[in-house]
CSV table of C-alpha atoms in Angstrom, one decimal:
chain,number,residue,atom,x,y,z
A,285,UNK,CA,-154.8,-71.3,-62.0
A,286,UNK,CA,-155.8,-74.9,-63.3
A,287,UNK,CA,-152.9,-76.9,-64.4
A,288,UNK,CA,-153.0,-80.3,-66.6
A,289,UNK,CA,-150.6,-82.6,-65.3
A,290,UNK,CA,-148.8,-84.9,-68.1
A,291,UNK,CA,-148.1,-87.5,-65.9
A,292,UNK,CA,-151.3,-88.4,-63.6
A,293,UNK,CA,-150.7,-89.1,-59.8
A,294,UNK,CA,-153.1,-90.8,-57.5
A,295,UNK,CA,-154.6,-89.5,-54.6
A,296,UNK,CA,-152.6,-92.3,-52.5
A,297,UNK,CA,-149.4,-91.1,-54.7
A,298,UNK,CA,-149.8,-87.4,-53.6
A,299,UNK,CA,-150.7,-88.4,-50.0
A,300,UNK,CA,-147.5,-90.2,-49.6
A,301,UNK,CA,-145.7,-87.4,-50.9
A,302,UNK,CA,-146.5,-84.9,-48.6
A,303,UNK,CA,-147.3,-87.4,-45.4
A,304,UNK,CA,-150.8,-86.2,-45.4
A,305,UNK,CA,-153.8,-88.4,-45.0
A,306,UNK,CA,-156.8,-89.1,-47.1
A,307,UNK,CA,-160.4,-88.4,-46.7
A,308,UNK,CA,-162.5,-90.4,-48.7
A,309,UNK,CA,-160.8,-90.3,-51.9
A,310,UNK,CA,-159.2,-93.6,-52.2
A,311,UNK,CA,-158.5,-94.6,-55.5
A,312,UNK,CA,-158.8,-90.9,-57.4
A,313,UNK,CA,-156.5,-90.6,-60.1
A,314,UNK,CA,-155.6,-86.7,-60.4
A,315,UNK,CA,-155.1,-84.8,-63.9
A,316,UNK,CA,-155.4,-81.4,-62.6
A,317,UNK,CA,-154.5,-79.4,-60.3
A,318,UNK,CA,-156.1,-76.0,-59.1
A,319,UNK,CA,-155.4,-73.2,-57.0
A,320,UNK,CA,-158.4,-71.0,-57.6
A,321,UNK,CA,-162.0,-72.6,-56.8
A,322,UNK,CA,-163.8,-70.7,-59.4
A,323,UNK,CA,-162.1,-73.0,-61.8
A,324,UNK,CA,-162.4,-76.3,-59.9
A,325,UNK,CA,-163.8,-79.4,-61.7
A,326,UNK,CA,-165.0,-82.9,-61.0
A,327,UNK,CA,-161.9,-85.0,-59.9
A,328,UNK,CA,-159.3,-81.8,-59.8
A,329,UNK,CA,-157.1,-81.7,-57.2
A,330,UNK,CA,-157.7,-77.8,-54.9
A,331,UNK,CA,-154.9,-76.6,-53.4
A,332,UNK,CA,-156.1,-74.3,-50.4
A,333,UNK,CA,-153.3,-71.8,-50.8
A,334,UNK,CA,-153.2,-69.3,-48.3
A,335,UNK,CA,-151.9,-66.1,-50.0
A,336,UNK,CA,-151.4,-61.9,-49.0
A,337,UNK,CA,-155.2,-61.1,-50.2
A,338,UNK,CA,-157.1,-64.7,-50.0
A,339,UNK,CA,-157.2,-67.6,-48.1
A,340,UNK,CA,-157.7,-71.0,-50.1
A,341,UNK,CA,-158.9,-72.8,-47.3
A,342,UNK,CA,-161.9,-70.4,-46.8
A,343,UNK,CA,-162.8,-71.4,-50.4
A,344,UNK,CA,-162.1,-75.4,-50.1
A,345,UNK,CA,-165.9,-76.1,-49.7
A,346,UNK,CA,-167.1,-74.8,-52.9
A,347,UNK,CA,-164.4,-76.6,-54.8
A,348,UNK,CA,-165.7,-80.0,-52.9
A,349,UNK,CA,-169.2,-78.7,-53.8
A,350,UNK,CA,-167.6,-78.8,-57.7
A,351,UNK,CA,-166.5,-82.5,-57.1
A,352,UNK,CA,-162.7,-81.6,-56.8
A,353,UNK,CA,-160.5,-83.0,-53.8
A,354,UNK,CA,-159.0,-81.0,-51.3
A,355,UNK,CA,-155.2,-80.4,-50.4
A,356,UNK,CA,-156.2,-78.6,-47.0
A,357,UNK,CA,-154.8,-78.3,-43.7
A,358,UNK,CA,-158.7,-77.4,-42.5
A,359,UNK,CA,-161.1,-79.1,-44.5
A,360,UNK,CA,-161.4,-83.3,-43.7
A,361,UNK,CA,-164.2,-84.0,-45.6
A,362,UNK,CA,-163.0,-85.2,-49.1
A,363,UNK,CA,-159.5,-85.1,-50.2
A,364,UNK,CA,-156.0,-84.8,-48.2
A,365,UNK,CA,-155.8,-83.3,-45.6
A,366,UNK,CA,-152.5,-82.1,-44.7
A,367,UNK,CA,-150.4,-79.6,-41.5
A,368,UNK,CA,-149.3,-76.9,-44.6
A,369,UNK,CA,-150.3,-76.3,-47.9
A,370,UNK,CA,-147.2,-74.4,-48.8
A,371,UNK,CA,-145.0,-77.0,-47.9
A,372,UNK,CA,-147.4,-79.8,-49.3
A,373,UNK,CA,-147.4,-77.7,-52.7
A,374,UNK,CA,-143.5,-78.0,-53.0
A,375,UNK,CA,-143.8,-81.6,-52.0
A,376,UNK,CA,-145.6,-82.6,-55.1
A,377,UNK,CA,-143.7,-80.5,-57.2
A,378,UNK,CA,-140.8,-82.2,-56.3
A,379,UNK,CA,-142.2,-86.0,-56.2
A,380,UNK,CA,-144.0,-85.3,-59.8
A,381,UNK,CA,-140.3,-84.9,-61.2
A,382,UNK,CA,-139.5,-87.5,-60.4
A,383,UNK,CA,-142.2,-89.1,-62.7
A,384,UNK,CA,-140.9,-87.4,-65.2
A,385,UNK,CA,-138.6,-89.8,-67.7
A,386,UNK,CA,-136.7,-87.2,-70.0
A,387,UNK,CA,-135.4,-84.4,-67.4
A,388,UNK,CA,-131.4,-84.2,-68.3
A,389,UNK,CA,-131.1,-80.5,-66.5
A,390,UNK,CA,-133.2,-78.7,-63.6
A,391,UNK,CA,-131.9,-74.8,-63.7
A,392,UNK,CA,-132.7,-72.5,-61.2
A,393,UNK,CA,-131.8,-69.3,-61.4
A,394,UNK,CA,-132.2,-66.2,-58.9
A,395,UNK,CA,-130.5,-62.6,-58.2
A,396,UNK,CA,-132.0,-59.2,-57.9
A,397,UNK,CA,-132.0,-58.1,-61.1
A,398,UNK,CA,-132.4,-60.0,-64.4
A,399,UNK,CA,-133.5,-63.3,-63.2
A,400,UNK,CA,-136.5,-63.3,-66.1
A,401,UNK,CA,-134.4,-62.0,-69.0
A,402,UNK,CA,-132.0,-64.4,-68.2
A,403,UNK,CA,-134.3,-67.4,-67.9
A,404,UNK,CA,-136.1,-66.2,-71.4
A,405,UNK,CA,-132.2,-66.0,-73.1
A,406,UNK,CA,-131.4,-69.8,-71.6
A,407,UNK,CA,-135.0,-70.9,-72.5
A,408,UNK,CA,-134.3,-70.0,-76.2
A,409,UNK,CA,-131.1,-71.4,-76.3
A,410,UNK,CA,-131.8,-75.0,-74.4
A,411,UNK,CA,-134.8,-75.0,-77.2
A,412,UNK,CA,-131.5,-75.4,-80.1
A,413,UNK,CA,-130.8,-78.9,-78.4
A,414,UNK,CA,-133.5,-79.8,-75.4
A,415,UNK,CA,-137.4,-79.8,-75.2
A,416,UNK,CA,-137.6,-76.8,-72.5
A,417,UNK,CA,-140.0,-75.6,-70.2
A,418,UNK,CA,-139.5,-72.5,-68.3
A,419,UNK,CA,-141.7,-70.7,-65.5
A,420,UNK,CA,-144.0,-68.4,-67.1
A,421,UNK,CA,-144.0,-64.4,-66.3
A,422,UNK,CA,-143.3,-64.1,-62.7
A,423,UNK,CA,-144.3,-67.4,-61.0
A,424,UNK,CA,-141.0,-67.8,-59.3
A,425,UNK,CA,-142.2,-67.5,-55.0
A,426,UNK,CA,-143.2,-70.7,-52.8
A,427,UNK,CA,-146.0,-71.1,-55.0
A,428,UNK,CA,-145.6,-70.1,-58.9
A,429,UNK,CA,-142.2,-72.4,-58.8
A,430,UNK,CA,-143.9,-75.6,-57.8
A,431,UNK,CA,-146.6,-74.8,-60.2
A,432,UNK,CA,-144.0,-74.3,-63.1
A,433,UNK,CA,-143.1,-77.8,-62.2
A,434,UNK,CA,-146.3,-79.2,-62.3
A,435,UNK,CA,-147.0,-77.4,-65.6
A,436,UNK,CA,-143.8,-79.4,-67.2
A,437,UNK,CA,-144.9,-81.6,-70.2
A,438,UNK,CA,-144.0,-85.4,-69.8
A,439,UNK,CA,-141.4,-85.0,-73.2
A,440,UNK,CA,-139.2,-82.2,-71.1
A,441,UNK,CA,-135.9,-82.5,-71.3
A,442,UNK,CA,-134.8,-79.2,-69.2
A,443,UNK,CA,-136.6,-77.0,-66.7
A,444,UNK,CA,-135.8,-73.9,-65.9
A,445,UNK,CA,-137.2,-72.2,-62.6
A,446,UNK,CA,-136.8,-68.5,-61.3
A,447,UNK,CA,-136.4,-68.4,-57.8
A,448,UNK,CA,-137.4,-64.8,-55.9
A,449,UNK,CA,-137.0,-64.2,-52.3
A,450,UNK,CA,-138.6,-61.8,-49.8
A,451,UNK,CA,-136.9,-63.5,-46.8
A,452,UNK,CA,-134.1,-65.6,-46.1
A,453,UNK,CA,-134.7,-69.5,-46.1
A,454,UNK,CA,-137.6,-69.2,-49.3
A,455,UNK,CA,-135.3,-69.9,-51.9
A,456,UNK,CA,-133.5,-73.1,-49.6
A,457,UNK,CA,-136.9,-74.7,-49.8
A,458,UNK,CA,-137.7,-73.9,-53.4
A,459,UNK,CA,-134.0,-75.5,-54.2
A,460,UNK,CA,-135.2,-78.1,-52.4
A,461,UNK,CA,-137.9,-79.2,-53.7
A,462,UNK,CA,-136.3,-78.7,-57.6
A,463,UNK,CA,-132.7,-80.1,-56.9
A,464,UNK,CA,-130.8,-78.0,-59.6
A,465,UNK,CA,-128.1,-79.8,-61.2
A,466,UNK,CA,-127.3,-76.3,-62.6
A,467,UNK,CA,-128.1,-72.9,-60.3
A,468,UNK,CA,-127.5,-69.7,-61.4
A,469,UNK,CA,-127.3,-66.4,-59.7
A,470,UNK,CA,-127.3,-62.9,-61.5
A,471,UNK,CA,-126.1,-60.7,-59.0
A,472,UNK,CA,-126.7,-59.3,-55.5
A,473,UNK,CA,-128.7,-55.8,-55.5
A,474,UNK,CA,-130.9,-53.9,-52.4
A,475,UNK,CA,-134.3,-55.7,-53.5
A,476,UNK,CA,-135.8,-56.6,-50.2
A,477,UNK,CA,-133.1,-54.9,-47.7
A,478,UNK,CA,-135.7,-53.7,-45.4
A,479,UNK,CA,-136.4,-57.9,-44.8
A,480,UNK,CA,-132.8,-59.0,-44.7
A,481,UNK,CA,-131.1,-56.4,-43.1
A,482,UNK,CA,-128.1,-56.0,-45.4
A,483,UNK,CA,-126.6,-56.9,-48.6
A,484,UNK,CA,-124.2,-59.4,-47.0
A,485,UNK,CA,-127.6,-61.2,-45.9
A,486,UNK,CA,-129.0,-61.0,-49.1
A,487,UNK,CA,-126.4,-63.1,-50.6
A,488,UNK,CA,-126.4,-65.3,-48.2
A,489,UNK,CA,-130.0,-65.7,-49.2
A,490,UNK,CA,-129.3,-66.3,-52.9
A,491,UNK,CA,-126.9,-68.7,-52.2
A,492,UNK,CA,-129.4,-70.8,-50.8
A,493,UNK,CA,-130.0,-72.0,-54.7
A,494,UNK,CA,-127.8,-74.7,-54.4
A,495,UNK,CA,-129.4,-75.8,-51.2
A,496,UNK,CA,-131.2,-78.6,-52.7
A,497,UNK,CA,-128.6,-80.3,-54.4
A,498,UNK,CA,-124.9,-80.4,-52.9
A,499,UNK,CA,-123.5,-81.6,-56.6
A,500,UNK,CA,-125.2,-78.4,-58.0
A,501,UNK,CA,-123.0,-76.5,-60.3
A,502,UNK,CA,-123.2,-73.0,-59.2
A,503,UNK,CA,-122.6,-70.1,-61.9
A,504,UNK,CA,-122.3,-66.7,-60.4
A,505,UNK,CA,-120.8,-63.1,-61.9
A,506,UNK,CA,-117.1,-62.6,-61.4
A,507,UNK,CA,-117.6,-58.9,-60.3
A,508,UNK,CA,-120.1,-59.7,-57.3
A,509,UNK,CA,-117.3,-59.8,-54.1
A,510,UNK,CA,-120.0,-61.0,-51.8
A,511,UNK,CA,-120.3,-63.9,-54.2
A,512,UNK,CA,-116.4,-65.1,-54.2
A,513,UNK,CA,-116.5,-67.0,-51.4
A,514,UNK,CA,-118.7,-69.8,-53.0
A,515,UNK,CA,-116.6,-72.9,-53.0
A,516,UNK,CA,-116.5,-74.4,-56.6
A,517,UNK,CA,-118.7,-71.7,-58.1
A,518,UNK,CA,-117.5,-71.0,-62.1
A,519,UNK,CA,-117.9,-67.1,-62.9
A,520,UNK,CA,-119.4,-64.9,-65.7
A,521,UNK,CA,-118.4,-61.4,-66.8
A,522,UNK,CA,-119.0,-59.0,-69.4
A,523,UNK,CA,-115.6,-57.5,-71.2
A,524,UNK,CA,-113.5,-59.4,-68.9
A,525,UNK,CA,-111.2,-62.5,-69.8
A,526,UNK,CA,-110.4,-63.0,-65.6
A,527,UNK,CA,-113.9,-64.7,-65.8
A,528,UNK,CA,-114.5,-68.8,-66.5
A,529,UNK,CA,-117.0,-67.5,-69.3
A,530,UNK,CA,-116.8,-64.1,-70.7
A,531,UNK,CA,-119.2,-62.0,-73.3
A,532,UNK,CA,-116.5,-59.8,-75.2
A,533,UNK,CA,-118.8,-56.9,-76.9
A,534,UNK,CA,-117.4,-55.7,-80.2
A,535,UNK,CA,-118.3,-53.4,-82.7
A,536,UNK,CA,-121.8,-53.4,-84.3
A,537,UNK,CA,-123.4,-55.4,-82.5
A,538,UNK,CA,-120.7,-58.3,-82.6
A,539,UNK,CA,-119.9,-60.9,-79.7
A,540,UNK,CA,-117.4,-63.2,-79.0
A,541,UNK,CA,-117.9,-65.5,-76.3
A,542,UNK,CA,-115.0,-67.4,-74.4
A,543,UNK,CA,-114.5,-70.8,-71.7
A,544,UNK,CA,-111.3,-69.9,-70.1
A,545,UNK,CA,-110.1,-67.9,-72.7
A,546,UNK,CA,-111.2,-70.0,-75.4
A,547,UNK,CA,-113.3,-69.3,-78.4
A,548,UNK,CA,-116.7,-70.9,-77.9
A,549,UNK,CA,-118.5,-68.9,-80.5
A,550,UNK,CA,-119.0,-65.5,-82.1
A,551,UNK,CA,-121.9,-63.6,-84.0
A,552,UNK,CA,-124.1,-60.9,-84.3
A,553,UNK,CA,-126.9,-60.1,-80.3
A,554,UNK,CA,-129.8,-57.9,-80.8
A,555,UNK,CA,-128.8,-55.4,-78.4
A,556,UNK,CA,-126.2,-53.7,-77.1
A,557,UNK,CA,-127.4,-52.9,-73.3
A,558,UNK,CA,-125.1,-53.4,-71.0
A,559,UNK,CA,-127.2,-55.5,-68.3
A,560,UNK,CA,-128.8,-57.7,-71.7
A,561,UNK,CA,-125.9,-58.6,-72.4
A,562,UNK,CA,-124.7,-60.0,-68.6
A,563,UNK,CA,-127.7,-61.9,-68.9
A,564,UNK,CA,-126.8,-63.5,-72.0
A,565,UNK,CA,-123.1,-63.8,-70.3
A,566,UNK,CA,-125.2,-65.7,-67.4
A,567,UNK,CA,-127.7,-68.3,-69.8
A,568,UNK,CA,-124.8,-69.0,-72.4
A,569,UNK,CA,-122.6,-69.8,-69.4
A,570,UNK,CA,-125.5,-72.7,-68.8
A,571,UNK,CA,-126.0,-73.7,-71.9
A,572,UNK,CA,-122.5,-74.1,-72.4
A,573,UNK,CA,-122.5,-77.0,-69.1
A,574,UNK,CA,-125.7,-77.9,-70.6
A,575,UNK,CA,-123.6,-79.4,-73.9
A,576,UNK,CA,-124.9,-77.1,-76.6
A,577,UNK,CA,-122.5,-77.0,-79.5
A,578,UNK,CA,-121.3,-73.9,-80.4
A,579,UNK,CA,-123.4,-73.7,-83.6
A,580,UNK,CA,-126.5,-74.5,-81.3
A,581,UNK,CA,-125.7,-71.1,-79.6
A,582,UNK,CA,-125.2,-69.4,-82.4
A,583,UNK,CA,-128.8,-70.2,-84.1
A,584,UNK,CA,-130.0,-69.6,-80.5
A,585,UNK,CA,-128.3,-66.2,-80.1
A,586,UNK,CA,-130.0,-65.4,-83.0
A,587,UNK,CA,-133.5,-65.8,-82.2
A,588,UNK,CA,-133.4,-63.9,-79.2
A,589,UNK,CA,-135.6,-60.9,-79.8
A,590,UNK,CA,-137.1,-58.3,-77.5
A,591,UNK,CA,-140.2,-61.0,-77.1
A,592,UNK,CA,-137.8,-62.5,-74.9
A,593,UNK,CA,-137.4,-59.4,-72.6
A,594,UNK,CA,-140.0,-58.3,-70.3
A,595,UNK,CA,-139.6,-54.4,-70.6
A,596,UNK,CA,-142.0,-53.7,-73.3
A,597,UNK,CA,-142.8,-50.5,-75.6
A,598,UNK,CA,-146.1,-49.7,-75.4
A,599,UNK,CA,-147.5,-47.4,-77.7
A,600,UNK,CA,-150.4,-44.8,-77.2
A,601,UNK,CA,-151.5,-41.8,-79.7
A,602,UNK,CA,-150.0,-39.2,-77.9
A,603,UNK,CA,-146.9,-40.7,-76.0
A,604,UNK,CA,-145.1,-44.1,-76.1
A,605,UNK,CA,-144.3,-46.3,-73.0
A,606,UNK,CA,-141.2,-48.4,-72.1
A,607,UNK,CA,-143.0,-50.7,-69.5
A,608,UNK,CA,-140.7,-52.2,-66.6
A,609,UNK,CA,-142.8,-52.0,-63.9
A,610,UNK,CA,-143.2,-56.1,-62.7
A,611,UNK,CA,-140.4,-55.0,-59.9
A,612,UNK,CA,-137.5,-52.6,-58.8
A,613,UNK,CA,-134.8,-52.3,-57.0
A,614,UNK,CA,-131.7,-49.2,-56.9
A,615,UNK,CA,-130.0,-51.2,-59.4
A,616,UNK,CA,-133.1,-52.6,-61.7
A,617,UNK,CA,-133.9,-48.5,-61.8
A,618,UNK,CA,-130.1,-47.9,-63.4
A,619,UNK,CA,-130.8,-50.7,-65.6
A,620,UNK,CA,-134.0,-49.6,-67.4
A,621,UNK,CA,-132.9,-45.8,-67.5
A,622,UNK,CA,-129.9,-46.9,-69.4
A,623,UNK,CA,-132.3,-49.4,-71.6
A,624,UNK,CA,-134.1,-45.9,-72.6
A,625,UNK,CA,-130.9,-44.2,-73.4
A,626,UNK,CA,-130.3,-47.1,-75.7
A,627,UNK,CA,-134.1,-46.8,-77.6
A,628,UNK,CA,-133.4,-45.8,-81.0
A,629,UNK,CA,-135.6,-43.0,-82.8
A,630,UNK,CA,-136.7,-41.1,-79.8
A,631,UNK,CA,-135.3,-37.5,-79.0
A,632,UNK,CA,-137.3,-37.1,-75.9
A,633,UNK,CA,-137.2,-39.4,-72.9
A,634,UNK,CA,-138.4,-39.6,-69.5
A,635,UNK,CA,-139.7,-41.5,-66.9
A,636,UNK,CA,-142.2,-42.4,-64.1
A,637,UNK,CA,-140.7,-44.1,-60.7
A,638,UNK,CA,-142.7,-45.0,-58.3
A,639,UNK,CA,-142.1,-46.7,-54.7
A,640,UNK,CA,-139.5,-49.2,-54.5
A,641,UNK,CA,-140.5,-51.2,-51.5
A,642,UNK,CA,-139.4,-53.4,-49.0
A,643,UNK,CA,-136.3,-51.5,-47.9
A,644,UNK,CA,-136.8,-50.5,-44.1
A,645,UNK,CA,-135.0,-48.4,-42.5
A,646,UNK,CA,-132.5,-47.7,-45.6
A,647,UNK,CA,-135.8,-46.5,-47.7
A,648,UNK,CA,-135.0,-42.7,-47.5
A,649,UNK,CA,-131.1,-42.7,-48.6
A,650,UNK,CA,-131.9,-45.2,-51.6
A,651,UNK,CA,-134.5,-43.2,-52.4
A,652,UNK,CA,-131.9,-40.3,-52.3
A,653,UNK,CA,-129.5,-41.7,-54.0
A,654,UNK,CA,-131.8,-42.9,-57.0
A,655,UNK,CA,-132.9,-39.4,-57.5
A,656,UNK,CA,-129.7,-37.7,-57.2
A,657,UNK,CA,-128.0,-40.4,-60.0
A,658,UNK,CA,-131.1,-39.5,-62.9
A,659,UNK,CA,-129.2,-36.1,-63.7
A,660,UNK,CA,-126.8,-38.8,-65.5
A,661,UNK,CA,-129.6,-40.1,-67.9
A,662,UNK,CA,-130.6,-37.1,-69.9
A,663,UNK,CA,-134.0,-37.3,-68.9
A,664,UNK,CA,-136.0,-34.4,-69.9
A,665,UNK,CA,-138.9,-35.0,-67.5
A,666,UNK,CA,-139.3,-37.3,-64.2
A,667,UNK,CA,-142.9,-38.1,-62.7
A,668,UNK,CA,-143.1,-39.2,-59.3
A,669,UNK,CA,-145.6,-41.6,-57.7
A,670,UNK,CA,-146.0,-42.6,-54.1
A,671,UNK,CA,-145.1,-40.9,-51.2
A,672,UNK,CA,-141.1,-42.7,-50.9
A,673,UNK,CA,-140.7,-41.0,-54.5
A,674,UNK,CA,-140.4,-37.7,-52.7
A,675,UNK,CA,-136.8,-38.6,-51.4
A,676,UNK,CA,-136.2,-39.2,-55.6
A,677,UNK,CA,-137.7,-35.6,-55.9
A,678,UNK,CA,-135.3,-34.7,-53.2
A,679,UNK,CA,-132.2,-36.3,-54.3
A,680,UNK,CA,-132.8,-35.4,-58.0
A,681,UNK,CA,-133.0,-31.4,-57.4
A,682,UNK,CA,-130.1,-31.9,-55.1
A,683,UNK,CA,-128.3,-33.5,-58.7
A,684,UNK,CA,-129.2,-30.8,-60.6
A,685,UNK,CA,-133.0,-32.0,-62.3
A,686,UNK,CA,-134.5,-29.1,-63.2
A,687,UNK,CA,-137.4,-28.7,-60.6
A,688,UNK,CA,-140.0,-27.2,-62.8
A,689,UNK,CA,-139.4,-30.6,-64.9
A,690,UNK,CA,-140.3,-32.7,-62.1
A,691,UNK,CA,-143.9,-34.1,-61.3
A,692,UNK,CA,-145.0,-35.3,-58.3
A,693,UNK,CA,-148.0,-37.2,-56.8
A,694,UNK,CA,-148.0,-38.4,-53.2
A,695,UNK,CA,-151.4,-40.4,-53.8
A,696,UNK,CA,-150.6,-44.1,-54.8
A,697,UNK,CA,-154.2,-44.9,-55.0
A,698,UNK,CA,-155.1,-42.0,-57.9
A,699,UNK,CA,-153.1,-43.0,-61.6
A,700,UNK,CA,-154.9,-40.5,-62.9
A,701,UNK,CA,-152.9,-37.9,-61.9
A,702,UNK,CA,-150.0,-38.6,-62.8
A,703,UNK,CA,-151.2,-39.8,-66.0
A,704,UNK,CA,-153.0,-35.8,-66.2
A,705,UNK,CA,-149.5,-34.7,-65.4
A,706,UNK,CA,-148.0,-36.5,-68.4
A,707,UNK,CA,-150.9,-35.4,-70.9
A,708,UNK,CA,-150.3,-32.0,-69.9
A,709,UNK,CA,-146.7,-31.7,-70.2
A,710,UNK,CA,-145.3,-34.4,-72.3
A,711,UNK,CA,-144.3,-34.1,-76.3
A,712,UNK,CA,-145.8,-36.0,-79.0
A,713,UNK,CA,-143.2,-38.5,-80.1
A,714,UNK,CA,-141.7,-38.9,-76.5
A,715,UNK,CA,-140.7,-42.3,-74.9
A,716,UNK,CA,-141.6,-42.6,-70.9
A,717,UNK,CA,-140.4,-45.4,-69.2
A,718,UNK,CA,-142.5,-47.0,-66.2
A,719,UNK,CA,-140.8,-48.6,-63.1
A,720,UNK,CA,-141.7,-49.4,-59.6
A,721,UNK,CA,-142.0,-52.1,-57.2
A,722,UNK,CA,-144.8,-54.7,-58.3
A,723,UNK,CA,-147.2,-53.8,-55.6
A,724,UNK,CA,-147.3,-50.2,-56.6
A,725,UNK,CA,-149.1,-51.2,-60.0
A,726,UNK,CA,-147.8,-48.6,-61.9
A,727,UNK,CA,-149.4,-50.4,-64.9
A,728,UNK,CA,-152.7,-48.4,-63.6
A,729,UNK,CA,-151.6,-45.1,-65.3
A,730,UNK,CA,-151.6,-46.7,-69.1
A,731,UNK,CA,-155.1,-47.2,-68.7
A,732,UNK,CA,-155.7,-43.7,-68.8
A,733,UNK,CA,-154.3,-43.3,-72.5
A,734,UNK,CA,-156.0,-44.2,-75.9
């Protein structure tokens, strides 16, 4: 990635920063900064990233070679040389906001499930009143968050950052490095149990969004009890007036939305899912701190569209595709099988689940449990990929799936099965939604259709 920073820094600017030292690149003024040294250029900035598949610093030579500088904790030769890159990264992401002159809010917002859709909603709405710039598909780790940052246009007003987690203290040092006046968390799922141990630890973890700034207005959902502890926090709910702000969902597609029982607005929301329509709970809620008037939320309300929500349909000759497969979790699962229910025009329906990862030792009974709950979904057939989706098979037969309607295939590294198993039993006109943790790339199987 090669970024184009509005607001120039110099190479004794960035140094200072992140209390690194320079190596023969006194007086370089930086306007770009790089992470990938196939794109380097003469007088870019290389930021020797060391990642799960590729080390920058082995690649810090060639981007030298290209006439860029180097942000390395290796390489002394030409640029700035630094202990850690990671920690360097967020550094500058955090001085270069500082440079900015029109930030009014910093957002960040984190949770298991519906930390994107809810960013896209509040980036829509801010856009009625503020020049906003949000973090684009999933850059939201120790990396993509700082580069959202560094990607913000000089005539920003707001910035809204997603925050993900694999381990507790990430999203502290994201928070950090942003300083969030406003912090928003969607709720607290299983995603990433088998690092944290339990869901008690995983909201700890979330709660680390407000790390960075101690005035931080923290907006959480009222029905999340490992949440209502947080001192000072103002709540969201769907259909319930108990909450600070509250989404009331009426008839045909109507909404009402209240602050403490007051009208703010009402009008007409695309959609009528359930877990759409906490996220819009959750970025009206901020827009609402954020001053916008109540006819600014009603124009924004109104642009929302499904452009604004990740899950996609894809559509192929034979079959069509609901595509949710950037991440999953037990709850993100429950939330895209009751998207399909809510897909208009399609009699048949079904799905392929693959792995979700990164939930140790409490794999198997989520697994379980995901399986035996898709009897209440009406699904007419379920395909199975990766070798943790045979507890699904398990749990489902044990719920009642028919077996005969179930497909499975143990082999992560070979698509094209599954995608066989679809051709061969699936009905022209039908709807098959994808999910599965990121790393399983269950993307792979659509390249197998026309």
């Amino acid at each position: 990635m090669r970024i184009e920073l509005s607001v120039p820094m110099s190479a004794e600017e960035i140094s200072a920063a992140v209390g690194g030292s320079i190596c023969g690149a006194h007086g370089k003024v930086i306007t770009h900064v790089v992470t990938d040294s196939a794109e380097a250029k003469m007088g870019d900035l290389f930021i020797a990233i060391k990642g799960k598949q590729f080390d920058g610093e082995e690649y810090a030579d060639e981007a030298i070679h290209k006439g860029a500088l180097s942000l390395s904790g290796r390489r002394k030769s030409y640029g700035i040389a630094v202990t850690d890159t990671s920690t360097a990264l967020l550094n500058i992401a955090s001085y270069y906001l500082k440079k900015l002159p029109y930030i009014k809010y910093k957002i960040a917002i984190t949770g298991s499930v519906g930390k994107t859709t809810t960013k896209e909603f509040l980036k829509v709405l801010l856009n009625e009143k503020y020049v906003t710039h949000a973090s684009k598909g999933n850059l939201n780790n120790e990396i993509g968050m700082p580069l959202t940052v560094l990607s913000t246009p000089k005539n920003a007003e707001a910035v809204i950052c997603e925050m993900g987690m694999n381990h507790s203290g990430e999203i502290s040092r994201m928070s950090k490095a942003l300083c969030p006046d406003i912090a928003i968390i969607t709720n607290v799922g299983t995603a990433h149990i088998g690092n944290l141990g339990s869901k008690e630890n995983i909201a700890k973890a979330k709660l680390e969004v407000v790390d960075g700034s101690k005035d931080a207005l923290l907006i959480i959902p009222k029905s999340e009890p490992l949440l209502s502890g947080a001192k000072g926090a103002l709540t969201f709910a769907l259909n319930d007036d108990t909450a600070d702000f509250h989404l009331l969902e009426q008839h045909d597609k109507k909404i009402a939305f209240y602050k403490n029982k007051a009208l703010i607005f009402s009008g007409r929301f695309a959609f009528s899912d359930a877990h759409l329509l906490d996220c819009l709970s959750a970025s009206l809620s901020a827009a609402v701190m954020c001053g916008l008037t109540s006819a600014e939320l009603n124009r924004g309300v109104f642009k929302i569209s499904g452009e604004n929500i990740r899950q996609k349909i894809i559509n192929k000759k034979s079959v069509d595709f609901y595509n949710d497969c950037y991440n999953a979790s037990e709850e993100s699962v429950y939330s895209s099988c009751k998207s399909l229910l809510a897909i208009p025009h399609y009699t048949v329906k079904s799905a392929v689940l693959g792995d979700v990862l990164e939930l140790g030792e409490h794999s198997e009974a989520i697994h379980r449990r995901i399986g035996k709950s898709l009897c209440g979904y009406n699904l007419s057939r379920l395909y199975l990929f990766g070798n943790q989706s045979a507890f699904i098979r398990d749990g489902a037969i044990e719920g009642g799936f028919p077996p005969e309607c179930i497909f499975y295939n143990s082999d992560a590294t070979r698509p094209d099965i599954t995608a066989a198993q679809i051709k061969e039993s699936s009905a022209r006109g039908e709807i098959i939604l994808l999910k599965a943790s990121r790393a399983m790339r269950l993307e792979r199987i659509l390249d197998f259709f026309d």
